[in-house]
Phi, psi and omega in degrees: 000305202294316174298336178288320176296315185301312181298322176293329165304310196284319186290318187296315178311315164294319179275009166271349180283144195239344189240119173104002188288122172290323175265082176239145196287129165107359198225145173250275179245127184291155181214136187298329176271016174273145179301317188273091195295330182250019174087199191283176187272326189233118163273187179295156182296314173227096198307150170264162171209147181259001184288119163226194190269342185293303178232169178229137163294163173314304188290330184263358175296121186281147180234080197292326184288353180236008170281142172294164179255344176074174186251137179273143178212077188064244196265354177240165178240136177250127195248090171253146175211157185225121170234156176214148182218186170225137174217173177220145167234141188267349187216077180308312206246014193051044178297127173280352179212143170069035174313146182239150177253145174215173186246160186215144169235147173238163177201104201231110177252156187207131176239134183238124184248125187227134177283142176239066189257164175281320188235139172066166191200132175233113195244160160203157190216149173210123179211139179242135174236129170231152170215145191236122177259143191305299189253330181254065187293351162300333182272014176287156188225148173232080182274148156202173181216135184226138188207127159247130169229156187204161181212121182266107179279113190269295195216116188053243160273011170282138183202175181219134197222141173216163178202160188215141180199156174214125180219164158234134192246184177224145168283141171281141176292335182305319190305136171314319173271009170291141194295132183306329181248010184284143177235353179258178161291155187234111186266137180242112168270125181234125154254152197214130163231146183223142166220131178222138190228124177248125176241108179253122183232092171078251179264350190247139193221119169266142163233123179245131188211136169218142182214150185241127176231125167252118179250151179217116182276133168269171184272168181207183184241162193260164180298342170256022173080001179274156195275132185246134187260110199246031164292341168301356176260002171302133183197167177234127183242138187235132184215116174254125187229153175217124192249118166254102179245130176250127183286111172280336179204171185305327169241030178247104180219170173237158170214166168222139189227151172219133192222132166255126171242134180232133173236142184235122184266147177280330188299165188252353193270120181303320187290334182235042175257095174247055171297126183207148169249156176220134170245144178218127183230155182199172175214154184202185186197141185258088192217166169259112186278335164208177194306330180254353192238140178222134179240158163204119190181166175219167183226131187205193179237134170241160172203140192221126177237144170245157187290331191278134177276008161294326193251143182263151173313140161242150197196160187154187184288126179247131187233141169213117192210139177216131180231116178258118172254109194274079178329302187187169193296351180249005167228146192226128177240125193231149175225138178232140177231127171212145184217118200201150171276154179222150187280126179294142183237023171240136177305136186096350185243118180290337184177183179212152181253135191245121181244131180229151176229131198220130156240126185222133191238118183245142172226132165282093186296304172232166169313320195258015190219113182226112182262174173201156184224154183197159180218119182246141177229124188218166193216144162229107177252113192279148183270150179042028176207133202274062183214149187212115164272146168218137171203183190229142158230127159250142195214141184199168183158190176217174161229134172235136190245097170307313175193196178298335172288309205238132181213116171273119193255139166218134174224141174221143169211152172244116184234152177217141178232118157259162185215139185240182171100167174299328194242025179299176182259164167287161179274162196206134181220135183198145178236128184229134169227156188204131154255117183230146165240146184254122168263118168263150167244000000 
């Protein structure tokens, strides 16, 4: 029972985390060379994790001799860092023909605050991330993130966690919703509030979660230099989720989950108003398939209906799955599979089904040097619209931790998106690489 409670504590801490969760629906692996500097817009309602004390992946293993020490600040510790890098892209504006290369520079300072308490937790993070292109200034980015999160330990393993954040991120030009004729960056301002409660009684764990997300899109420019107004994509998303998890053993559990989601569009144009209600239910497991293979995920069904009679309801299978294979203490192979509905940004379609499959290998070549390779395959099938997108992303790189203060990184990826159908979008091929150096205290 003590081991079970210990696992519950680890699971609660993982569920409370809002940053760095790999099993986020619709996204596979964050990459420093990617345009979405803070990941996707919406993560899973209650993120899952495969982490336990039984096996540790290459990226999970603690390395105290290489970790930053931080600065004491009362009962907190402050961790400042700053990174800068240079990169290159072979298709800066995502052109299907006559692609043009460009170079860019990045600069990103960050402050992370963590409490040093025996019970409860309070964390904060402030980040600014700038990208400047040499010849293509409309693609410049000024992203930022401000987040405050905390956990209140109530009784035993029961706890309440919450978070509030505001950020500006940028949409990748490989995404299906990126403007077909867009030549500039697409900024998205997101405000988020989340409240989550976990109630643990013996082997049964109840999790109740609710969050609010608002999205506001900035204007960009077209390939002809005209202004593109993207305010028709502005929306507010409300989600409520209940999960019941039953512990079969200290490291294995099964769960059932139900979610209600409401999306309110701000636009007054009837053809762009995709205000909708969605119900989603599913079952899943967090389990050891073998001594070296661990899976976490669920499968269910969703149905989304629209307030606008122009759009017909959509429904289908929803998947959210992650597997970690611990090939050796030095090598971890991870796989991600997801399938979920997304709001469309093309007129005439209520949405599209986004499916992604990803594979990544992390290998500890040296204790301070961890290279990785990965491959993603994605599809986007539009509803009531004759278009289907398919694509691949091949990525690789390394993190070389010279000491507590300095980290050298290289991230590179090749992405290709093709589109079929009578209303298809242009095809895009791009190679992007970034080398950066981070200084930590």
